[in-house]
Coordinates of C-alpha atoms in Angstrom, one line a residue:
M67 CA -0.4 11.8 -3.0
C68 CA -3.5 14.7 -3.6
G69 CA -2.8 16.7 -7.1
I70 CA -3.2 20.3 -6.6
I71 CA -3.0 22.9 -10.2
G72 CA -3.2 26.5 -10.5
Y73 CA -4.0 28.7 -13.3
V74 CA -4.1 32.7 -13.7
G75 CA -3.8 33.4 -17.0
R76 CA -6.0 34.9 -20.4
Q77 CA -7.9 32.1 -20.3
N78 CA -11.0 30.3 -19.0
A79 CA -9.6 28.8 -16.2
A80 CA -11.8 25.8 -15.4
P81 CA -11.4 24.0 -18.4
V82 CA -7.4 24.3 -17.5
L83 CA -8.1 22.7 -14.3
L84 CA -9.9 19.9 -14.9
D85 CA -7.6 19.0 -17.7
G86 CA -4.8 18.8 -15.0
L87 CA -6.4 17.1 -12.3
A88 CA -7.7 14.6 -15.5
R89 CA -3.3 14.0 -15.3
M90 CA -3.0 13.3 -12.1
E91 CA -5.5 10.7 -11.7
Y92 CA -3.3 8.3 -11.5
R93 CA -1.4 9.9 -8.0
G94 CA -5.4 8.3 -6.5
Y95 CA -8.0 10.4 -4.9
D96 CA -11.7 10.0 -3.7
S97 CA -12.4 13.4 -3.6
A98 CA -12.1 16.9 -6.4
G99 CA -13.0 20.6 -6.4
V100 CA -11.9 23.6 -8.4
A101 CA -12.1 27.3 -7.1
V102 CA -12.3 30.3 -9.9
R103 CA -12.8 33.8 -9.3
S104 CA -14.3 36.1 -11.9
E105 CA -15.3 40.1 -11.7
T106 CA -18.3 39.5 -12.3
R107 CA -19.5 36.6 -10.2
G108 CA -16.9 36.6 -7.3
L109 CA -15.4 33.2 -6.0
Q110 CA -17.2 30.1 -7.3
V111 CA -16.3 27.1 -5.3
K112 CA -18.0 23.3 -6.8
K113 CA -15.7 20.2 -5.4
S114 CA -17.4 15.9 -5.3
K115 CA -17.0 13.0 -3.6
G116 CA -15.9 10.3 -6.0
R117 CA -14.2 10.8 -9.7
L118 CA -13.4 13.9 -11.5
Q119 CA -16.0 12.3 -14.0
V120 CA -18.1 13.5 -10.9
L121 CA -17.4 17.1 -11.0
S122 CA -16.8 17.7 -14.5
D123 CA -20.5 16.9 -15.4
M124 CA -21.6 18.8 -12.3
I125 CA -19.5 21.9 -14.0
H126 CA -20.4 20.7 -17.4
G127 CA -16.7 19.9 -18.1
G128 CA -16.0 23.2 -16.8
A129 CA -18.2 26.0 -18.6
D130 CA -20.2 26.9 -15.9
L131 CA -17.4 28.7 -14.1
E132 CA -16.4 32.3 -15.7
G133 CA -12.7 33.3 -14.4
C134 CA -9.1 33.5 -15.9
L135 CA -8.2 32.6 -12.2
G136 CA -8.8 28.8 -10.4
I137 CA -7.0 26.2 -8.3
G138 CA -7.9 22.8 -8.3
H139 CA -7.9 19.8 -5.9
T140 CA -7.9 15.5 -5.7
R141 CA -8.1 15.1 -2.6
W142 CA -6.8 11.3 -0.6
A143 CA -8.5 11.6 2.6
T144 CA -6.3 11.7 5.7
H145 CA -8.6 13.9 8.1
G146 CA -11.7 13.2 7.9
E147 CA -14.2 11.1 5.8
P148 CA -14.1 11.4 1.7
N149 CA -17.0 13.5 1.2
D150 CA -17.9 16.5 -0.4
I151 CA -17.3 18.7 2.3
N152 CA -13.9 17.9 3.6
A153 CA -13.5 17.6 -0.5
H154 CA -10.7 21.1 -1.1
P155 CA -11.0 24.0 -1.6
H156 CA -11.6 25.0 1.7
V157 CA -12.8 28.2 2.6
S158 CA -12.6 30.6 4.8
E159 CA -15.4 31.7 6.8
N160 CA -16.1 34.9 4.6
G161 CA -15.7 33.1 1.5
A162 CA -13.1 35.7 0.5
I163 CA -10.0 33.3 1.0
A164 CA -10.2 29.3 -0.9
L165 CA -7.2 27.0 -0.9
V166 CA -5.8 23.9 -1.8
H167 CA -3.4 21.9 0.5
N168 CA -1.4 18.5 0.3
G169 CA 0.5 17.2 3.3
I170 CA -0.4 17.1 7.3
I171 CA -0.8 20.2 9.2
E172 CA 0.4 18.3 12.3
N173 CA -0.9 21.2 15.0
Y174 CA -3.9 21.9 13.3
L175 CA -6.3 20.6 16.2
E176 CA -4.4 23.3 19.1
I177 CA -4.8 26.1 16.0
K178 CA -8.7 25.1 15.9
E179 CA -9.5 25.2 19.3
H180 CA -7.4 28.4 19.5
L181 CA -9.8 29.9 16.5
Q182 CA -12.8 28.4 17.9
K183 CA -12.6 30.2 20.9
L184 CA -12.4 33.8 19.0
G185 CA -15.8 32.4 17.3
V186 CA -15.0 30.7 14.1
V187 CA -17.3 28.8 12.7
F188 CA -15.6 25.1 11.3
T189 CA -17.4 23.1 8.6
S190 CA -15.2 20.2 7.5
D191 CA -12.9 18.0 9.8
T192 CA -10.0 18.2 7.4
D193 CA -6.8 19.9 8.9
S194 CA -6.6 21.5 6.1
E195 CA -9.5 24.0 6.5
V196 CA -7.6 25.5 9.2
V197 CA -5.1 26.6 7.3
A198 CA -7.7 29.0 5.3
Q199 CA -9.4 30.2 8.7
L200 CA -6.6 31.3 9.9
L201 CA -5.3 32.9 6.5
E202 CA -8.4 34.9 6.7
Y203 CA -7.4 35.2 10.5
H204 CA -4.2 37.3 10.0
Y205 CA -5.3 38.6 6.2
N206 CA -8.1 41.1 8.7
E207 CA -5.1 41.9 10.9
C208 CA -2.5 43.4 8.1
H209 CA -4.5 43.4 4.8
S210 CA -2.2 42.6 2.6
M211 CA -2.4 38.7 1.7
L212 CA 1.3 37.9 1.2
E213 CA 1.7 39.3 4.6
A214 CA -0.6 37.0 6.0
V215 CA 0.6 34.2 4.1
G216 CA 3.8 34.4 5.2
R217 CA 2.2 34.5 9.4
C218 CA 0.2 31.7 8.2
L219 CA 3.3 29.7 7.7
R220 CA 4.7 30.9 10.7
R221 CA 2.4 29.7 12.5
I222 CA 1.7 26.1 11.1
E223 CA 4.1 22.8 11.3
G224 CA 3.8 20.3 9.6
S225 CA 4.2 19.6 5.7
Y226 CA 2.4 21.2 2.7
A227 CA 2.1 21.8 -0.5
L228 CA -1.3 25.3 -0.7
G229 CA -2.3 27.2 -3.8
I230 CA -4.6 30.0 -2.2
I231 CA -6.9 32.5 -4.4
C232 CA -8.6 35.3 -2.5
A233 CA -11.4 37.6 -3.9
D234 CA -10.2 40.9 -3.0
Y235 CA -6.7 40.0 -5.1
P236 CA -8.4 39.4 -8.8
N237 CA -5.5 39.2 -10.6
A238 CA -3.1 36.7 -8.3
L239 CA -2.1 33.1 -7.3
I240 CA -0.3 32.4 -3.9
A241 CA 1.6 29.2 -3.6
A242 CA 4.1 27.7 -0.6
R243 CA 6.0 24.9 0.0
K244 CA 7.0 22.7 2.8
D245 CA 8.7 18.7 2.3
S246 CA 5.3 18.1 -0.3
P247 CA 6.6 19.1 -4.3
L248 CA 4.7 22.6 -5.8
I249 CA 6.4 23.2 -9.6
L250 CA 6.0 26.9 -11.3
G251 CA 4.9 26.6 -15.0
F252 CA 6.0 29.8 -17.0
G253 CA 3.5 29.4 -20.0
E254 CA 2.6 32.2 -23.2
D255 CA -1.4 31.9 -21.7
G256 CA -0.7 32.5 -18.2
N257 CA 1.2 30.8 -15.4
Y258 CA 0.5 27.8 -13.8
L259 CA 0.9 25.4 -10.0
A260 CA 0.9 22.1 -10.7
S261 CA 2.3 19.6 -8.0
D262 CA 3.2 17.6 -10.6
V263 CA 4.6 18.5 -14.0
T264 CA 2.3 15.8 -15.6
A265 CA -0.6 18.6 -15.3
I266 CA 0.9 21.1 -16.9
I267 CA 3.2 19.6 -19.7
K268 CA 0.1 20.4 -22.3
H269 CA 0.9 23.7 -21.7
T270 CA 4.8 24.2 -21.2
R271 CA 8.3 22.8 -20.7
D272 CA 8.9 25.5 -18.6
V273 CA 8.9 24.8 -14.8
A274 CA 11.0 25.9 -11.6
Y275 CA 10.7 23.7 -8.9
M276 CA 9.9 25.8 -5.3
D277 CA 12.1 25.2 -2.6
D278 CA 10.8 24.5 1.3
G279 CA 9.8 27.4 2.9
E280 CA 9.1 29.9 -0.3
I281 CA 6.0 32.0 -1.2
A282 CA 5.1 32.6 -5.0
V283 CA 2.5 35.2 -5.9
L284 CA 1.8 34.0 -9.7
T285 CA 0.0 36.7 -12.0
A286 CA -0.6 36.2 -15.9
D287 CA 2.5 38.2 -16.3
S288 CA 5.1 37.2 -14.1
I289 CA 5.6 34.7 -11.1
D290 CA 7.7 37.0 -7.9
V291 CA 9.1 34.1 -5.1
F292 CA 9.8 34.6 -2.0
D293 CA 11.6 32.7 1.0
D294 CA 10.2 32.8 4.8
E295 CA 11.2 36.2 4.7
L296 CA 9.8 37.3 1.9
V297 CA 13.1 38.7 0.1
P298 CA 12.8 37.8 -3.5
V299 CA 14.4 34.8 -4.5
E300 CA 15.4 33.9 -8.4
K301 CA 14.9 30.9 -9.7
E302 CA 16.4 29.0 -11.7
H303 CA 14.6 27.5 -15.0
H304 CA 14.2 23.7 -16.0
Q305 CA 13.4 22.2 -19.9
V306 CA 11.1 19.4 -19.4
D307 CA 11.7 16.8 -22.3
W308 CA 10.2 14.5 -22.5
D309 CA 7.2 13.9 -24.9
V310 CA 3.4 14.2 -23.7
S311 CA 2.5 11.1 -25.2
A312 CA 4.5 9.2 -22.2
A313 CA 1.6 10.4 -20.2
E314 CA -0.8 9.0 -22.6
K315 CA -1.9 5.0 -23.1
G316 CA -1.4 4.9 -26.7
G317 CA -3.7 2.7 -27.5
Y318 CA -2.7 0.4 -25.2
P319 CA -5.5 -0.9 -22.6
H320 CA -4.4 0.4 -19.7
F321 CA -0.9 2.6 -18.0
M322 CA 0.7 -0.6 -16.6
F323 CA 1.2 -2.4 -19.5
K324 CA 2.0 0.2 -21.5
E325 CA 4.8 0.3 -19.3
I326 CA 5.5 -3.4 -18.9
M327 CA 5.8 -3.0 -22.6
E328 CA 7.8 -0.1 -22.4
Q329 CA 10.2 -1.8 -20.0
P330 CA 13.4 -2.9 -22.8
E331 CA 13.4 0.7 -23.8
A332 CA 13.4 2.6 -20.4
I333 CA 16.4 0.0 -19.4
R334 CA 18.3 1.6 -22.3
K335 CA 17.8 4.7 -21.8
T336 CA 19.3 4.2 -18.2
V337 CA 22.6 2.0 -19.3
S338 CA 23.6 2.8 -22.7
P339 CA 24.8 6.7 -21.9
R340 CA 26.7 5.0 -18.8
L341 CA 28.7 1.8 -20.3
R342 CA 31.3 3.1 -22.9
D343 CA 34.0 1.0 -24.2
G344 CA 33.0 -2.2 -22.1
R345 CA 32.9 0.2 -19.0
V346 CA 30.8 1.6 -16.6
V347 CA 30.9 5.6 -16.6
L348 CA 29.3 7.6 -14.1
D349 CA 29.4 11.0 -14.7
E350 CA 27.1 12.2 -11.9
F351 CA 29.2 10.1 -9.3
Q352 CA 32.8 10.6 -8.5
M353 CA 34.2 8.5 -6.2
T354 CA 37.5 8.2 -6.1
A355 CA 39.3 4.8 -5.2
E356 CA 40.0 6.2 -2.0
E357 CA 37.0 7.7 -0.9
T358 CA 35.2 4.3 -1.8
R359 CA 37.4 2.7 0.3
D360 CA 36.9 5.1 3.1
I361 CA 33.6 3.3 3.2
S362 CA 32.8 0.6 5.8
R363 CA 29.2 0.5 6.5
I364 CA 26.0 0.7 3.2
F365 CA 22.5 1.7 3.6
I366 CA 19.8 1.5 1.2
I367 CA 17.0 3.0 2.9
A368 CA 13.3 3.3 0.4
C369 CA 10.1 2.2 0.3
G370 CA 7.8 0.0 -1.3
S371 CA 9.0 -1.6 -4.6
S372 CA 12.1 0.7 -4.1
Y373 CA 12.6 -0.7 -0.9
H374 CA 12.4 -4.1 -2.3
V375 CA 14.8 -2.8 -5.4
G376 CA 17.3 -2.0 -1.7
M377 CA 16.5 -6.0 -1.4
V378 CA 17.6 -7.5 -4.4
S379 CA 20.9 -4.8 -4.1
K380 CA 21.6 -5.8 -1.1
Y381 CA 22.7 -9.4 -1.7
N382 CA 24.5 -8.1 -5.6
W383 CA 26.3 -5.2 -3.5
E384 CA 27.8 -7.4 -0.6
R385 CA 28.7 -9.9 -3.9
L386 CA 30.4 -7.5 -5.8
L387 CA 31.7 -4.9 -3.0
R388 CA 33.0 -7.3 -0.1
R389 CA 31.1 -4.8 2.0
P390 CA 27.9 -5.1 4.6
V391 CA 24.8 -3.6 3.4
E392 CA 22.0 -3.0 5.5
V393 CA 18.5 -2.1 3.5
C394 CA 15.5 0.3 5.6
L395 CA 12.1 0.7 5.4
A396 CA 12.8 5.0 5.3
S397 CA 9.5 5.4 7.7
E398 CA 11.6 3.1 10.1
F399 CA 15.1 4.4 9.6
R400 CA 15.1 7.8 11.5
Y401 CA 13.5 5.9 14.7
S402 CA 15.8 3.0 15.1
D403 CA 18.9 5.3 15.9
P404 CA 20.9 4.2 13.1
L405 CA 24.7 3.9 13.4
V406 CA 25.7 6.4 10.4
D407 CA 29.1 7.9 10.8
D408 CA 31.0 9.7 7.9
H409 CA 32.5 5.7 6.7
T410 CA 28.4 5.5 5.6
L411 CA 27.6 5.3 2.4
V412 CA 23.9 6.1 2.3
I413 CA 21.8 4.9 -1.0
V414 CA 18.1 6.6 -1.0
I415 CA 15.6 5.2 -3.9
S416 CA 12.2 7.0 -5.0
Q417 CA 10.7 7.2 -8.1
S418 CA 8.6 10.4 -7.8
G419 CA 12.1 12.0 -5.5
E420 CA 9.3 13.5 -3.2
T421 CA 8.5 10.5 -0.9
L422 CA 7.9 12.0 2.5
D423 CA 9.8 8.7 4.3
T424 CA 12.4 8.5 2.4
M425 CA 13.7 12.5 2.1
A426 CA 13.5 12.3 6.3
A427 CA 15.3 9.5 6.0
M428 CA 17.3 10.7 3.8
R429 CA 17.7 14.3 6.1
E430 CA 19.0 11.9 9.3
A431 CA 21.6 10.0 8.0
K432 CA 23.3 13.4 6.2
R433 CA 22.9 15.3 9.9
R434 CA 25.3 11.8 11.1
G435 CA 27.5 12.3 8.7
G436 CA 26.6 9.9 5.8
K437 CA 27.5 10.7 2.3
T438 CA 24.4 10.5 0.7
L439 CA 23.5 9.0 -2.9
A440 CA 19.9 9.3 -4.7
I441 CA 18.5 7.2 -6.6
V442 CA 15.2 8.6 -8.3
N443 CA 13.6 9.3 -12.1
V444 CA 12.3 13.0 -11.4
V445 CA 14.7 15.4 -12.6
G446 CA 15.0 18.7 -9.6
S447 CA 12.8 16.7 -7.1
S448 CA 13.7 17.0 -3.8
I449 CA 15.4 14.6 -2.5
A450 CA 17.5 14.7 -6.1
R451 CA 18.2 18.5 -4.8
E452 CA 19.7 17.4 -1.5
A453 CA 21.2 14.5 -1.9
D454 CA 25.2 14.5 -1.9
H455 CA 24.9 12.8 -5.6
V456 CA 22.2 12.1 -8.0
L457 CA 22.0 9.4 -10.5
Y458 CA 18.5 9.3 -12.7
T459 CA 16.9 6.4 -13.9
W460 CA 16.0 8.1 -17.0
A461 CA 12.4 5.8 -17.1
G462 CA 10.2 8.6 -18.6
P463 CA 7.0 9.7 -16.8
E464 CA 5.4 6.7 -15.2
I465 CA 1.3 7.1 -14.6
A466 CA 0.2 3.4 -13.9
V467 CA 0.2 3.3 -9.5
A468 CA 1.9 0.0 -9.2
T469 CA 5.7 1.0 -10.7
T470 CA 7.2 -1.2 -13.4
K471 CA 9.6 0.3 -15.8
A472 CA 10.6 2.4 -12.5
Y473 CA 11.5 -0.7 -10.1
S474 CA 13.0 -2.1 -13.2
T475 CA 15.5 0.9 -14.0
Q476 CA 16.1 1.3 -10.3
L477 CA 17.2 -2.4 -10.5
V478 CA 19.6 -2.1 -13.2
L479 CA 21.2 1.5 -11.8
M480 CA 21.7 0.0 -8.4
D481 CA 23.7 -3.0 -10.7
L482 CA 25.4 -0.6 -12.1
V483 CA 26.8 1.6 -9.4
G484 CA 27.7 -1.8 -7.5
L485 CA 29.6 -2.6 -10.4
Y486 CA 31.0 0.3 -10.7
L487 CA 31.6 0.6 -6.9
G488 CA 33.4 -3.2 -7.3
D489 CA 35.4 -1.8 -10.0
L490 CA 37.3 1.0 -7.0
L491 CA 37.5 -1.2 -4.6
G492 CA 39.7 -4.0 -6.3
T493 CA 36.7 -6.9 -5.4
V494 CA 35.2 -8.1 -8.9
A495 CA 37.6 -10.1 -10.7
P496 CA 38.0 -8.0 -14.2
E497 CA 36.4 -11.3 -16.4
E498 CA 33.3 -11.0 -14.2
Y499 CA 33.3 -7.1 -14.9
R500 CA 33.5 -8.2 -18.3
A501 CA 30.8 -10.6 -18.1
I502 CA 28.8 -8.1 -16.1
V503 CA 28.5 -5.6 -18.7
E504 CA 27.7 -7.8 -22.0
A505 CA 24.9 -9.5 -20.0
V506 CA 23.3 -5.3 -18.9
E507 CA 24.1 -4.9 -22.4
R508 CA 22.2 -7.9 -23.6
L509 CA 19.0 -7.4 -21.1
P510 CA 17.2 -4.6 -23.8
E511 CA 17.3 -7.1 -26.3
Q512 CA 16.4 -10.1 -23.9
M513 CA 13.4 -8.6 -22.4
Q514 CA 12.1 -7.7 -25.7
G515 CA 12.5 -10.4 -27.4
W516 CA 10.8 -12.2 -24.2
L517 CA 7.8 -9.5 -24.3
A518 CA 7.0 -10.5 -27.5
H519 CA 5.2 -14.1 -26.6
V520 CA 3.1 -13.7 -22.9
E521 CA 0.7 -15.8 -23.7
D522 CA 1.8 -18.7 -21.1
V523 CA 1.7 -15.4 -18.6
Q524 CA -1.7 -14.8 -19.8
Y525 CA -3.2 -18.0 -19.8
F526 CA -1.9 -19.1 -16.2
A527 CA -3.5 -15.6 -15.0
S528 CA -6.9 -17.1 -16.2
R529 CA -6.8 -20.7 -14.8
Y530 CA -5.3 -19.0 -11.4
F531 CA -7.1 -15.6 -10.3
N532 CA -10.1 -17.4 -8.5
H533 CA -7.4 -18.4 -5.9
A534 CA -7.9 -16.4 -2.7
S535 CA -4.2 -16.3 -1.3
M536 CA -1.1 -17.1 -3.5
F537 CA 2.6 -17.8 -1.7
F538 CA 5.8 -16.5 -3.8
I539 CA 8.8 -18.6 -2.0
G540 CA 12.5 -18.3 -3.5
R541 CA 15.8 -18.3 -2.1
N542 CA 18.5 -15.3 -2.4
L543 CA 17.8 -13.5 -5.3
D544 CA 14.4 -14.9 -5.9
Y545 CA 13.3 -14.5 -2.4
A546 CA 14.1 -11.0 -2.9
M547 CA 12.1 -10.8 -6.9
G548 CA 9.1 -12.6 -4.9
L549 CA 8.5 -10.0 -2.6
E550 CA 8.2 -6.9 -5.8
G551 CA 5.8 -10.3 -7.4
S552 CA 3.5 -10.5 -4.6
L553 CA 3.5 -6.8 -4.1
K554 CA 2.1 -6.4 -7.4
L555 CA -0.4 -9.1 -7.0
K556 CA -1.7 -7.3 -3.8
E557 CA -1.9 -3.8 -5.2
I558 CA -3.5 -4.3 -8.0
S559 CA -5.7 -7.6 -7.6
Y560 CA -6.9 -7.6 -4.1
I561 CA -5.4 -11.1 -3.8
H562 CA -3.9 -11.6 -0.3
S563 CA -0.3 -13.0 -0.8
E564 CA 2.9 -13.0 0.9
A565 CA 6.3 -13.9 -0.4
Y566 CA 8.7 -15.7 1.8
A567 CA 12.3 -17.2 1.3
S568 CA 11.9 -21.1 0.8
G569 CA 14.2 -22.1 3.2
E570 CA 12.1 -20.3 5.9
L571 CA 8.9 -23.0 5.0
K572 CA 9.7 -25.3 7.5
H573 CA 10.0 -23.1 10.2
G574 CA 6.3 -22.7 10.6
T575 CA 5.3 -20.7 7.5
I576 CA 4.0 -24.3 6.0
S577 CA 1.3 -24.6 7.9
L578 CA -0.7 -22.5 5.7
I579 CA 0.4 -25.1 3.0
E580 CA -2.9 -27.1 2.4
P581 CA -4.6 -29.1 -0.6
G582 CA -5.6 -26.5 -3.2
T583 CA -2.8 -23.3 -2.4
L584 CA -1.2 -21.6 -5.0
V585 CA 2.6 -21.2 -4.8
V586 CA 3.9 -19.2 -7.1
A587 CA 8.1 -20.9 -6.7
L588 CA 10.4 -19.2 -8.4
G589 CA 13.6 -20.9 -9.5
T590 CA 15.9 -18.5 -11.6
Y591 CA 19.1 -18.6 -9.3
G592 CA 20.8 -21.0 -10.3
P593 CA 23.6 -22.1 -7.9
L594 CA 21.0 -22.8 -5.2
F595 CA 18.5 -24.4 -7.6
D596 CA 18.7 -28.2 -6.6
K597 CA 18.5 -27.0 -2.8
F598 CA 15.2 -24.7 -3.5
I599 CA 13.3 -27.8 -6.0
S600 CA 13.6 -30.0 -2.6
N601 CA 10.9 -27.1 -1.3
V602 CA 9.1 -27.4 -4.3
V603 CA 8.6 -31.3 -3.6
E604 CA 7.6 -30.2 0.2
V605 CA 4.6 -27.7 -0.4
K606 CA 3.5 -30.3 -3.8
A607 CA 3.4 -32.8 -0.7
R608 CA 1.2 -31.0 1.4
G609 CA -1.8 -30.7 -2.0
A610 CA -0.5 -27.4 -3.2
E611 CA -0.5 -26.6 -6.5
V612 CA 2.7 -24.8 -7.7
M613 CA 3.4 -22.1 -10.5
A614 CA 7.0 -22.2 -11.2
L615 CA 9.1 -19.4 -12.4
T616 CA 12.6 -20.5 -13.3
T617 CA 15.0 -20.0 -16.7
E618 CA 15.5 -21.5 -20.2
D619 CA 18.1 -23.8 -18.2
F620 CA 15.9 -25.7 -15.9
R621 CA 12.5 -25.4 -17.6
E622 CA 13.1 -29.9 -18.0
K623 CA 14.3 -30.2 -14.2
M624 CA 11.5 -27.9 -12.8
G625 CA 8.9 -29.5 -15.3
K626 CA 9.1 -33.0 -13.2
T627 CA 7.8 -31.3 -10.3
A628 CA 5.7 -28.2 -10.9
D629 CA 2.3 -27.9 -12.5
A630 CA 2.9 -24.9 -14.5
V631 CA 6.2 -23.5 -15.7
V632 CA 7.3 -20.3 -17.3
T633 CA 10.4 -19.9 -18.0
V634 CA 13.3 -16.8 -19.1
P635 CA 16.4 -16.3 -21.1
N636 CA 19.3 -16.9 -19.0
T637 CA 21.7 -14.2 -18.6
H638 CA 24.1 -13.8 -15.3
P639 CA 22.9 -14.4 -11.8
I640 CA 23.0 -10.6 -10.7
L641 CA 20.9 -9.6 -13.6
Q642 CA 18.2 -12.2 -13.4
P643 CA 15.8 -10.8 -10.8
S644 CA 15.6 -7.8 -13.6
L645 CA 14.5 -10.4 -16.3
G646 CA 12.2 -12.7 -14.0
V647 CA 10.3 -9.8 -12.6
V648 CA 8.5 -9.6 -15.5
P649 CA 6.6 -12.2 -15.9
L650 CA 5.8 -11.7 -12.3
Q651 CA 4.4 -8.2 -13.0
L652 CA 2.5 -9.2 -16.1
F653 CA 0.9 -12.2 -13.9
A654 CA -0.6 -9.5 -11.9
Y655 CA -2.2 -7.5 -14.6
Y656 CA -4.0 -10.4 -16.3
V657 CA -5.0 -11.8 -13.3
A658 CA -6.2 -7.5 -11.8
L659 CA -7.6 -8.2 -15.6
Q660 CA -9.7 -11.1 -14.7
R661 CA -11.0 -9.9 -11.0
G662 CA -12.2 -7.0 -13.4
C663 CA -10.0 -4.4 -10.9
D664 CA -9.4 -0.9 -11.5
I665 CA -5.6 -1.4 -12.8
D666 CA -4.1 1.8 -12.8
K667 CA -5.8 3.3 -10.3
P668 CA -5.9 0.8 -7.6
R669 CA -8.0 1.4 -4.3
N670 CA -6.3 3.1 -1.6
L671 CA -3.2 3.5 -3.2
A672 CA -1.6 6.7 -4.7
K673 CA 1.3 7.0 -6.8
S674 CA 3.6 9.7 -4.6
V675 CA 3.2 9.6 -0.6
T676 CA 4.1 12.6 0.6
V677 CA 3.0 12.2 4.0
E678 CA 4.8 10.7 6.5

């Protein structure tokens, strides 16, 4: 959620910190700050409410702060309102210790009350300041910063990623992690700490991923890692293989638009290595036919857009596998006493691989004996490391908060996995198997061709952007696709929007339709098209204005009823949502553009949700 950057080396730290924070702005934040330690000026802390530019202007791009050791943070308010005082870094009472924190300290009130009884004075409303004050308390006891960190971590409960500097340690940065991501970067001019690889990719591609309970000590020349008993740990190094330019706009007006246009290539990267001689080959996911037949139930667990991938996949997988599939919101799964055993396959989907609710749900599923498969984008992420099996989407970095190419690559990868398992079970006829594989191979080219002509969507967005409320209706796969279209519109344009299974209109929601209401009618699913048209007639009869999305085959029929029609190419029904979602993404984008919204950084949202 929030962004952490740390640096210790041989160059001025403040500009490095500001640059790293700028590359994590997409994560969402409402304040920013840095702390830099120098031999002559000691610990210097500067922070401010608002955009990072406010902080940068305050310290003249970092030139005002002297020192080669520092930490930086962009905060999204959880405890205490967004203001200068609650912004990070937080400093201990005597001013010797500064830290930045991502996560939630669940027992902070208990610790705060204890320290207050000892005379400690707090200045903020945050749970994070409790860690700084507790560190100072233990440091005064043992006079060793590493030991103080160990004692502190044994007392706090919850999730944390911590970057810590101490005035008494002029050449060392300390990091600690539990249930919130932290990455160590090994550079030539120093070493780095970050919550997101995008913050440090400009400086190094040599990284290691911290595990829960670990503590790291970074100096300009080395990084030493310890477990929760302060026993040294050897960390595996990983090379980040994507181009730094992938995290830049490259001439596009917004990251979201760039990432929409990148979807054909992203899908190509996802599917090409997994299709060989007309067969789906999943080298990373080896399940035998016997193991697959042993599965009696499948859960798909995710949040947000990844949950909508699961909704589409439920329809497709039950058709392909003839097994019951249940889609669960990750935040609800582990509190529902789920029926998981060793005959259960649990699919967890997360772009970042760090979504805390999804991670906790996966751990609960494993505890109950379920077999877990993770669909993630970020190599080495927590979910990827903990799952029994992992399949990467290989979508490259996604910077816009509202996901597009991550959704599309997750969707097509789930189609491949469903086809692979259906083949093992013998529940997919050979001719249908071939037809789906051929459709997957054509998908990037079809999407590329459609994206070359987006004028209709742009025009309809300019026509409908001033509606206060919109409704998406569809049946079967179109309903599942509508959930994502509605979410995209809400996320970035702030227009109230809902998606409904159109057969449910007559059961109450038709009362929301009045003259002038905009209904986005999704009619790409051929087997139910005629039934769907009757739903369009229903809303038209009550005065709705209808913008329809359908396939080229049904353009003429849809045009007789709808006020406006957008079409996508025909493909196999299972893959139709992969093409259909692209106009919905673009419609949301152009509507938000017309309304003057901050498209890449919508209000109140963050890219990676690492608090429960």
